Tab-separated table of C-alpha atoms and ligand atoms in Angstrom:
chain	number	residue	atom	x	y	z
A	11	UNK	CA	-1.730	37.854	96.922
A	12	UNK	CA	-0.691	34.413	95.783
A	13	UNK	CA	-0.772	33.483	91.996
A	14	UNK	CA	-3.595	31.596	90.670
A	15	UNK	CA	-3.124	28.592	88.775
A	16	UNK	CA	-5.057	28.382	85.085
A	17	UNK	CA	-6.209	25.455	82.907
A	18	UNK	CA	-6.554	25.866	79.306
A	19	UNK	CA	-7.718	22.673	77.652
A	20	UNK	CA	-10.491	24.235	75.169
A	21	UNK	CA	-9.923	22.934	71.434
A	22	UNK	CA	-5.917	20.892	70.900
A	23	UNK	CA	-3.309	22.650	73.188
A	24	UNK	CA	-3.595	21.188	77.102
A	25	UNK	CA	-1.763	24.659	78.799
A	26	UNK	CA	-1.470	25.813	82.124
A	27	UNK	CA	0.398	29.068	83.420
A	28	UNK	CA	0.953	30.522	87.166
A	29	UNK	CA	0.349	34.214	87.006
A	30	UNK	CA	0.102	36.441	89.878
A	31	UNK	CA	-2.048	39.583	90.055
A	32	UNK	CA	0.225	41.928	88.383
A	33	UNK	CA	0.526	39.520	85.426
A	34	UNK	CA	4.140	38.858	86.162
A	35	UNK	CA	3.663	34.698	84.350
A	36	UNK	CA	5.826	32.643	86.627
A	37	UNK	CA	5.371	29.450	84.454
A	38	UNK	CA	3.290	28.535	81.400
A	39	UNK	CA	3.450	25.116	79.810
A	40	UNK	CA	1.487	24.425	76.664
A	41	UNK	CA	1.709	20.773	75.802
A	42	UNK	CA	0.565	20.937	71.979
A	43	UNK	CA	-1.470	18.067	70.083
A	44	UNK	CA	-0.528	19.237	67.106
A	45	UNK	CA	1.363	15.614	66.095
A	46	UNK	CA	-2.045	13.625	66.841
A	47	UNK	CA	-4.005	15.754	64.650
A	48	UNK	CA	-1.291	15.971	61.002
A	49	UNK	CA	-2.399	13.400	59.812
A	50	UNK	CA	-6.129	13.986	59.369
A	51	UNK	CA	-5.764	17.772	58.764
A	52	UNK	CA	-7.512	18.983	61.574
A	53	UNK	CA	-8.694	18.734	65.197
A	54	UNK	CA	-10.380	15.171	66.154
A	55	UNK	CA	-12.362	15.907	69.299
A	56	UNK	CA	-12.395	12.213	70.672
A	57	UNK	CA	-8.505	12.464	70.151
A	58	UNK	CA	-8.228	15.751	71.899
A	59	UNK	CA	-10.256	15.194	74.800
A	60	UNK	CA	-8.081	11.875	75.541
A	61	UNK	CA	-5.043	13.513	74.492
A	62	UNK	CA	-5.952	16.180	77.021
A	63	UNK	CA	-6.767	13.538	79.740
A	64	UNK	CA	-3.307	12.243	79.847
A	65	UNK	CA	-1.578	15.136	79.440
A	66	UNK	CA	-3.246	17.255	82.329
A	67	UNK	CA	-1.960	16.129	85.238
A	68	UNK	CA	2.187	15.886	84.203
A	69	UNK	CA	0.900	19.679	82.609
A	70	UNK	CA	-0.288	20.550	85.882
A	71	UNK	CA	2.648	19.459	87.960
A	72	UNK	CA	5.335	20.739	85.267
A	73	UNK	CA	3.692	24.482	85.291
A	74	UNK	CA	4.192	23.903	89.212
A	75	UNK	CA	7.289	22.667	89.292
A	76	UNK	CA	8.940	25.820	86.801
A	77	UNK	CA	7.112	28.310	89.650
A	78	UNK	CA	8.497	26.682	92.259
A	79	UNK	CA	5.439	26.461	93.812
A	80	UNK	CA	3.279	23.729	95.862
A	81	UNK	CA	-0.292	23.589	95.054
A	82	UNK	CA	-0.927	24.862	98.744
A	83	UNK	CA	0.820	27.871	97.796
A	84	UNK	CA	-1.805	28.787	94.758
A	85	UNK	CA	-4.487	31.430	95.939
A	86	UNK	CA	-7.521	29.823	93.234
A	87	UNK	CA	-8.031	27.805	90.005
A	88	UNK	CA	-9.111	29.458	86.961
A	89	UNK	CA	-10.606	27.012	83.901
A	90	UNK	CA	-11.259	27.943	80.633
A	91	UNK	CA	-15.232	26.679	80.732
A	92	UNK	CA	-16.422	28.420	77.006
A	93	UNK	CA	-16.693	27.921	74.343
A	94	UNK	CA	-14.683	24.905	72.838
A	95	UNK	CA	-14.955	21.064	72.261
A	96	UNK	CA	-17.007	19.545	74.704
A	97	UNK	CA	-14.533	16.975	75.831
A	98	UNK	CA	-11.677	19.245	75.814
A	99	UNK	CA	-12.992	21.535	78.008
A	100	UNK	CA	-14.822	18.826	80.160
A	101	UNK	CA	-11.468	17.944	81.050
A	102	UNK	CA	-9.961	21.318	82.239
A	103	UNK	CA	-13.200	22.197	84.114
A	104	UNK	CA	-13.198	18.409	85.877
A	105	UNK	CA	-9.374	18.490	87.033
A	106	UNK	CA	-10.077	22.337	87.978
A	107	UNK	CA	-12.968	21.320	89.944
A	108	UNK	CA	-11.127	18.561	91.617
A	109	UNK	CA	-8.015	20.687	92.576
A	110	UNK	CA	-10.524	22.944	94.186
A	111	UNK	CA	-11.839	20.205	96.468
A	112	UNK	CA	-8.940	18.750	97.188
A	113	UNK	CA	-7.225	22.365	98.587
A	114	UNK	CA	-10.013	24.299	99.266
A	115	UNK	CA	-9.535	26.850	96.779
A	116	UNK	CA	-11.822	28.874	94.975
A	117	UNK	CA	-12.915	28.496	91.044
A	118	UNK	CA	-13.042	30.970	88.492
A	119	UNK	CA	-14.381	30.653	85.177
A	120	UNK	CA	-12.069	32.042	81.730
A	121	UNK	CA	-14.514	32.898	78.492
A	122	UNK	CA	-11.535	31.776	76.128
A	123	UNK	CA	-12.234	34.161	73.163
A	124	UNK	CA	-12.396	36.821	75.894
A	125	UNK	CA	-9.012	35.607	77.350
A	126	UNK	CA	-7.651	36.061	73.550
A	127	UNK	CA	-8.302	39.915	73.449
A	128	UNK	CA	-7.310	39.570	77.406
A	129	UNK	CA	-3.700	38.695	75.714
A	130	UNK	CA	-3.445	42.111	74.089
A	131	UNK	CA	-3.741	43.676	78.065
A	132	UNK	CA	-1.384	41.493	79.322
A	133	UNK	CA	1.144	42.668	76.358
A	134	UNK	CA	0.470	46.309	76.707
A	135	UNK	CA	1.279	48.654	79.253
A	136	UNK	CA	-1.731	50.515	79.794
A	137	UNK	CA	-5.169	49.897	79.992
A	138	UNK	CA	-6.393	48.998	76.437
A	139	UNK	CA	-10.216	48.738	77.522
A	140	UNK	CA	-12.205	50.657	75.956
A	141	UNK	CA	-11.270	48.732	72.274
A	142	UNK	CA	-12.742	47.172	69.265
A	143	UNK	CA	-11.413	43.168	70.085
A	144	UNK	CA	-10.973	40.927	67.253
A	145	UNK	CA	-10.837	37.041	67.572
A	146	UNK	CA	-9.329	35.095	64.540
A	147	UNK	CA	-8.840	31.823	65.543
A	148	UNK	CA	-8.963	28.380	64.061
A	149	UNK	CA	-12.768	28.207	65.637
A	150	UNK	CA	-14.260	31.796	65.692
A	151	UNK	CA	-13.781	34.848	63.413
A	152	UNK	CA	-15.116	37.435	66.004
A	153	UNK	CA	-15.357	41.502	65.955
A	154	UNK	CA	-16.578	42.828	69.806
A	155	UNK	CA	-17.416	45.842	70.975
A	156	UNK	CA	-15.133	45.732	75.066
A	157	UNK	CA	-15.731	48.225	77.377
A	158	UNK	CA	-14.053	46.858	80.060
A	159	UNK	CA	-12.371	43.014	80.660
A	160	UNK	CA	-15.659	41.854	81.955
A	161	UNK	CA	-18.069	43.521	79.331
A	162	UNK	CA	-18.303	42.013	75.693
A	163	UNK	CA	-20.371	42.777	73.065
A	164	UNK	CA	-20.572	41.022	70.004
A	165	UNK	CA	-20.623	42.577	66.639
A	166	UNK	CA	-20.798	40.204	64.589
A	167	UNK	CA	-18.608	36.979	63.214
A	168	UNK	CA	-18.494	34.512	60.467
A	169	UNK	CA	-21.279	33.318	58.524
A	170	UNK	CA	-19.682	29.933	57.655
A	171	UNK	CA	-16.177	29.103	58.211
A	172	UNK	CA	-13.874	30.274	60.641
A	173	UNK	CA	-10.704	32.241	59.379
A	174	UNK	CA	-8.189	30.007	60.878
A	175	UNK	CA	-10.532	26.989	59.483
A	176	UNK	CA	-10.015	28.017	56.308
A	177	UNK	CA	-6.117	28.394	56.670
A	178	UNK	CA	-6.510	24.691	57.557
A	179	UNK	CA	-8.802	23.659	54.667
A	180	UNK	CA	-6.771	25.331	52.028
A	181	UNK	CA	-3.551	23.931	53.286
A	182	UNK	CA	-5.206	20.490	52.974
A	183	UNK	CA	-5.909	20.639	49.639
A	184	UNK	CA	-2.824	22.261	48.575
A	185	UNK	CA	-1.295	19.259	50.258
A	186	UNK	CA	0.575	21.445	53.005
A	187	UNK	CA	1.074	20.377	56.573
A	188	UNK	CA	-1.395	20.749	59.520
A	189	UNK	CA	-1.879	23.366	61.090
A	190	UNK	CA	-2.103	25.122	57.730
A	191	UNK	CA	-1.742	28.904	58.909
A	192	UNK	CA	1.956	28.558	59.362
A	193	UNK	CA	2.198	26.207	56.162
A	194	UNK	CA	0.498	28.107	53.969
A	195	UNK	CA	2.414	31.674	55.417
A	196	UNK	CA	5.915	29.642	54.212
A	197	UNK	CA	4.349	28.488	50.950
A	198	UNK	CA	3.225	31.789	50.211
A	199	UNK	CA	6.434	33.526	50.595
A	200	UNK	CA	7.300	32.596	47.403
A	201	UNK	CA	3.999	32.873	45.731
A	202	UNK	CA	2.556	36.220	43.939
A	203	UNK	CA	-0.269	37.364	45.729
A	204	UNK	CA	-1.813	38.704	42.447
A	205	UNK	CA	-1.583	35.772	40.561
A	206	UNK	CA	-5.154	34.745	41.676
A	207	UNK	CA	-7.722	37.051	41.985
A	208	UNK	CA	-9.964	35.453	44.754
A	209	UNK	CA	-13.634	36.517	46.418
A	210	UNK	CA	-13.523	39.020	49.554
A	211	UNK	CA	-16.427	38.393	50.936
A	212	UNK	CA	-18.385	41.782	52.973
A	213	UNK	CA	-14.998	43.472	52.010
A	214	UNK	CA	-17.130	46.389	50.542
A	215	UNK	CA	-20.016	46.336	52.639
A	216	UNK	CA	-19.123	48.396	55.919
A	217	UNK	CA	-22.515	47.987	57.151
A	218	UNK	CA	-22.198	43.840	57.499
A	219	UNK	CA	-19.786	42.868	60.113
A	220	UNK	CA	-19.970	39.291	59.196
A	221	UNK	CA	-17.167	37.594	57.308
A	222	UNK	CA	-18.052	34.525	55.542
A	223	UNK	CA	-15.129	32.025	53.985
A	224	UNK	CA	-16.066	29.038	52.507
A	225	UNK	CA	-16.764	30.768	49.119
A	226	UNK	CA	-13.209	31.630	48.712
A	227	UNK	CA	-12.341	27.833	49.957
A	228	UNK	CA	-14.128	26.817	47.112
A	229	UNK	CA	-12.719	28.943	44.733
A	230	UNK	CA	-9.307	28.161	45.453
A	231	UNK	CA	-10.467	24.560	44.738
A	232	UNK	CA	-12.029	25.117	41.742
A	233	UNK	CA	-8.600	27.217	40.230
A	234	UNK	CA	-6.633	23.808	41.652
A	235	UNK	CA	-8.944	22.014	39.125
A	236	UNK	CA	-8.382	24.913	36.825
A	237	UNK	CA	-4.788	25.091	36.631
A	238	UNK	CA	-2.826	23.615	33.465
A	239	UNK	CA	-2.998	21.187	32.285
A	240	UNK	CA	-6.880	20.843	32.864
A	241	UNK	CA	-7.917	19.126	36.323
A	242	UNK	CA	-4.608	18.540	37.026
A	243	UNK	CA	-4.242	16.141	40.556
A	244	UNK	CA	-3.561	18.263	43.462
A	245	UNK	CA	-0.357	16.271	44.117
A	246	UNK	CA	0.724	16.985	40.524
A	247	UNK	CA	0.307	20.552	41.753
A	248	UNK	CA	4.042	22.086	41.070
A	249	UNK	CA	6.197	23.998	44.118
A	250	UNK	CA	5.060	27.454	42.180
A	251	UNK	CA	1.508	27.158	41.769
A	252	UNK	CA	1.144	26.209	45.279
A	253	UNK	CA	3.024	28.851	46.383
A	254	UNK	CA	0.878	31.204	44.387
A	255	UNK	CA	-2.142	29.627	45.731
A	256	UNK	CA	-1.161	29.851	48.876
A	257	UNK	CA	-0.384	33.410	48.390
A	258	UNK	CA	-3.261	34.734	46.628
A	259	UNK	CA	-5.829	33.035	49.298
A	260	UNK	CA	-3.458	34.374	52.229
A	261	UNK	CA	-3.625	37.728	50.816
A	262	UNK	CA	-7.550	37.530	50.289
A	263	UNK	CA	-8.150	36.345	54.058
A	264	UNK	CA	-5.511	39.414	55.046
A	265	UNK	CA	-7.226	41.888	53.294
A	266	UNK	CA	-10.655	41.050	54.338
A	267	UNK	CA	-10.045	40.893	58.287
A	268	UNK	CA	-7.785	43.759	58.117
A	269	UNK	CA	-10.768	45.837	56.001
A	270	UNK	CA	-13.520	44.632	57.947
A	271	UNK	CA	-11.599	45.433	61.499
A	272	UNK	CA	-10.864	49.058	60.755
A	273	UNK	CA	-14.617	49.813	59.345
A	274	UNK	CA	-15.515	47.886	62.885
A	275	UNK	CA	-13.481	50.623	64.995
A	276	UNK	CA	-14.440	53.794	62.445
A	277	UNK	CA	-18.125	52.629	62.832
A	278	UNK	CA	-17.825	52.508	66.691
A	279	UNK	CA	-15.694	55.218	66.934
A	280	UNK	CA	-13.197	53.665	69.667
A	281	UNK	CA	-9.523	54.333	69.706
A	282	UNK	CA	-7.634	50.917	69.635
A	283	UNK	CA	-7.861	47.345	68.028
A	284	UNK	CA	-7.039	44.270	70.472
A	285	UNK	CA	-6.210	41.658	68.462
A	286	UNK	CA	-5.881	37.584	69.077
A	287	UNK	CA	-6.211	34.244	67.879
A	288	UNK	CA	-3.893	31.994	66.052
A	289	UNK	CA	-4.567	33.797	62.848
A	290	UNK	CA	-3.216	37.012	64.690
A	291	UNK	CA	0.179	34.980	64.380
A	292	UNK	CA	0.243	35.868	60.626
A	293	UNK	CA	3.027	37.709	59.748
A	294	UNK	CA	1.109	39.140	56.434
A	295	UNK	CA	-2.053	39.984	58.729
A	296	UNK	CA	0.586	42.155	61.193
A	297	UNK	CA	1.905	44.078	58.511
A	298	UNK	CA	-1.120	45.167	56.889
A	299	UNK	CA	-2.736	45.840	59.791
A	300	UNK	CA	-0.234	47.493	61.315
A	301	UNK	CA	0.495	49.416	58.622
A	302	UNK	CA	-3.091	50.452	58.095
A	303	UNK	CA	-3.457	51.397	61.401
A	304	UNK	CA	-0.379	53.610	61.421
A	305	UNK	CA	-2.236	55.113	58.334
A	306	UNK	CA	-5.601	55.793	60.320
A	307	UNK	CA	-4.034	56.521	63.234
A	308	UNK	CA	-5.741	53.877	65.262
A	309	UNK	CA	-3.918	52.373	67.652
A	310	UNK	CA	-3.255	48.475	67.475
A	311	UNK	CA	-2.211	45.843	70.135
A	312	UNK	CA	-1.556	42.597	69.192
A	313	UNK	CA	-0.224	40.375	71.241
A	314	UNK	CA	3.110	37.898	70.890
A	315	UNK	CA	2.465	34.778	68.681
A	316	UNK	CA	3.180	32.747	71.722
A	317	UNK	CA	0.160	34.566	73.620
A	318	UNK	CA	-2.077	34.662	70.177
A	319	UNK	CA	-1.892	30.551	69.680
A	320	UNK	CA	-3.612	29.263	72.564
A	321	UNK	CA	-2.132	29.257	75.830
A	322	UNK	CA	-3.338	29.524	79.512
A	323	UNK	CA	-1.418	32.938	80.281
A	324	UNK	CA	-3.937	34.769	78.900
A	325	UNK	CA	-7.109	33.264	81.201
A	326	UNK	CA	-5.250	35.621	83.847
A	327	UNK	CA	-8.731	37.679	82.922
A	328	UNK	CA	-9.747	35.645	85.878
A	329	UNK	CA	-7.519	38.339	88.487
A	330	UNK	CA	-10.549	40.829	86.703
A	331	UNK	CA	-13.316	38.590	87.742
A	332	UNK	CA	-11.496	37.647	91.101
A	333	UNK	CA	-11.257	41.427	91.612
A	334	UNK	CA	-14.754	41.925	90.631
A	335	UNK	CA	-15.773	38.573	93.160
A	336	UNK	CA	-17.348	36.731	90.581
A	337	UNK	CA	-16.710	33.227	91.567
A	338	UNK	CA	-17.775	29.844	90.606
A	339	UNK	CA	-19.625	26.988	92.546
A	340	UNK	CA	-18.554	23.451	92.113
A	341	UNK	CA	-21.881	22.822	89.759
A	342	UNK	CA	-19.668	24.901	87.155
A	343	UNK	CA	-20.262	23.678	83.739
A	344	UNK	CA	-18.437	23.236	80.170
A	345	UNK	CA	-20.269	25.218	77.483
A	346	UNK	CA	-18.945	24.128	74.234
A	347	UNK	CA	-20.929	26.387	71.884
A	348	UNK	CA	-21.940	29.426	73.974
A	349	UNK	CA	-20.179	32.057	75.222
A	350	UNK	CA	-21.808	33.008	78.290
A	351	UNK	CA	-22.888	36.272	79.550
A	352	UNK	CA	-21.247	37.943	82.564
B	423	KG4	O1	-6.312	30.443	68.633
B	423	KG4	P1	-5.836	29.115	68.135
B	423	KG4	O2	-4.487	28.626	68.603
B	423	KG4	O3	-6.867	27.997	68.475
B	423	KG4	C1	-8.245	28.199	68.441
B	423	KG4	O4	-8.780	28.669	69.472
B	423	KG4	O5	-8.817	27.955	67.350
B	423	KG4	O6	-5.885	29.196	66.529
B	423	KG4	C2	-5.510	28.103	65.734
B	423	KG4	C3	-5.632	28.528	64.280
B	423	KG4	C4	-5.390	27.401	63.292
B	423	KG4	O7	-6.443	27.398	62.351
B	423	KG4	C5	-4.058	27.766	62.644
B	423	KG4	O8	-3.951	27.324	61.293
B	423	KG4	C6	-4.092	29.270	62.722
B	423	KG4	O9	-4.660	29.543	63.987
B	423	KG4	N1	-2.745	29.856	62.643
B	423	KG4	C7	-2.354	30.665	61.637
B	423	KG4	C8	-0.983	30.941	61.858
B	423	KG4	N2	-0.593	30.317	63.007
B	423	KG4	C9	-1.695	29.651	63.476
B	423	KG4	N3	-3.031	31.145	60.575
B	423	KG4	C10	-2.358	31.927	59.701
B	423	KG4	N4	-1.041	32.218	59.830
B	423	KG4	C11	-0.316	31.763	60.883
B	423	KG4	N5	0.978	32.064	60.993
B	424	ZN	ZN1	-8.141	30.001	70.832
């Protein structure tokens, strides 16, 4: 069977891979945003969708052009349609939609938080499914029950902010770069983790698989205000006490998802954590986990950073739905807030 050709345009990253049915990836492109967004410490979704606009076509033609492959040679299009930023993924779903016309190929539809556990199959080499999947992303904090690629249940998520959001949040006040997950993981290497002793929100309540985040946002900003001398101006903040901040929040977010995931897969009783999402990319969140898991002998996948950031590689979920004949009309739709049920 050909490869199929996938769009990934949901939240700042405009990606698209060539992946044929055995997952070998013959090209993936991700052309990041991350430069439009610095400077106002997060994603802009008027910004993204335009960003996305101009960037999808030269994406499109460069993920081509490293397959060596014409467009005639594709066997379908697969579009990340849910969930995202309206615009974003309005774009990926129009120029997948229009590609389809144009070459008469079929359309298949990638859920991308599914696609972000998907990543962890793509990286092992056996069948993870049936697995406890984890999403911790800039937009979702996520714990599902999978039973197979195409079967998703949720468990439950974040209350308020997402965990990657609040990576983002924190790094803005402590004045760090955008995206703040990587800044605050380098600021924190030379922080002590104990220096702070911030809230872990559901952390002892196994029954509650909700996270919730914005109460430790605050109280890193009210120990900013706290620090001496007395409401000192975050840019008067010193090289240490930011890297202490940044440690003591990083470890409170780590210890919380890494808690909540194993009571998750002890509760269900399945045998493996899938993990993905940008936040997966922390190299504090690895260790524990990994460790922990070695400890409870549960067995973890995460995938690569470069497959846990977003990229399109991982919407080859859509060879399980093309297997499975589940494909989509041209009235397909974006759906920025709901994750649809297959
Ligand atoms: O999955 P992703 O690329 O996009 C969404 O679907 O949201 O995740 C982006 C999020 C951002 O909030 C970013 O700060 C966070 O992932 N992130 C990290 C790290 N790398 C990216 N958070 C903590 N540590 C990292 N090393
Ligand atoms: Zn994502």
């Amino acid at each position: 069977m050909r490869p199929l050709l996938i769009i990934e345009s949901t939240c700042d990253e405009t990606a698209v891979a060539v992946v044929d049915e055995r997952h070998q990836v013959l090209s993936s492109v991700v052309a990041s945003q991350e430069a439009l967004h610095e400077r106002f410490g997060g994603v802009v979704p008027e910004i993204a969708a335009r960003a996305h606009l101009e960037r999808m076509l030269p994406t499109i033609d460069q993920a081509l052009e490293q397959a060596g492959l014409e467009l005639s040679e594709i066997s379908g299009i697969a579009v990340a349609n849910t969930p995202g930023l309206a615009g974003s993924l309005l774009v990926g779903v129009a120029a997948a939609k229009a590609l389809c016309v144009a070459f008469d190929l079929p359309l298949l539809a990638v859920n991308h938080l599914q696609a972000h556990i998907y990543a962890c199959q793509l990286t092992s080499e056996r069948n993870v499914f049936p697995c406890i999947g984890f999403i911790v992303s800039g937009g979702h904090t996520n714990l599902y029950r999978c039973e197979s690629p195409l079967d998703f249940t949720l468990l439950g998520s974040t209350i308020d902010d997402a965990a990657g959001e609040a990576f983002d949040k924190v790094a803005s006040m402590l004045g760090l770069t955008y995206p703040g997950g990587p800044s605050i993981q380098k600021a924190a290497e030379n922080g002590d983790p104990k220096k702070y002793s911030f809230p872990r929100s559901f952390l002892h309540q196994p029954d509650r698989m909700e996270f919730s985040f914005s109460g430790l946002k605050t109280a890193v900003r009210y120990q900013i205000s706290r620090t001496e001398p007395p409401h000192i101006a975050i840019q008067n903040l010193n090289s240490q006490e930011i890297a202490d901040l940044a440690a003591s929040f990083q470890a409170a977010v780590v210890e919380v998802l890494v808690g909540k995931v194993l009571q998750a897969v002890e509760k269900y009783q399945l045998p493996r954590i899938c993990v993905g999402g940008g936040v997966a990319a922390n190299r504090a969140f690895r260790e524990r986990l990994t460790n922990q898991c070695q400890k409870k002998n549960v067995e973890l996948v995460i995938a690569p950073n470069s497959l846990c950031t977003d990229n399109a590689v991982m919407g080859a979920i859509a060879w399980e739905r093309w297997r499975a004949g589940l494909f989509e009309s041209l009235d397909l739709d974006a759906y920025p807030g709901l994750v649809r049920q297959d």
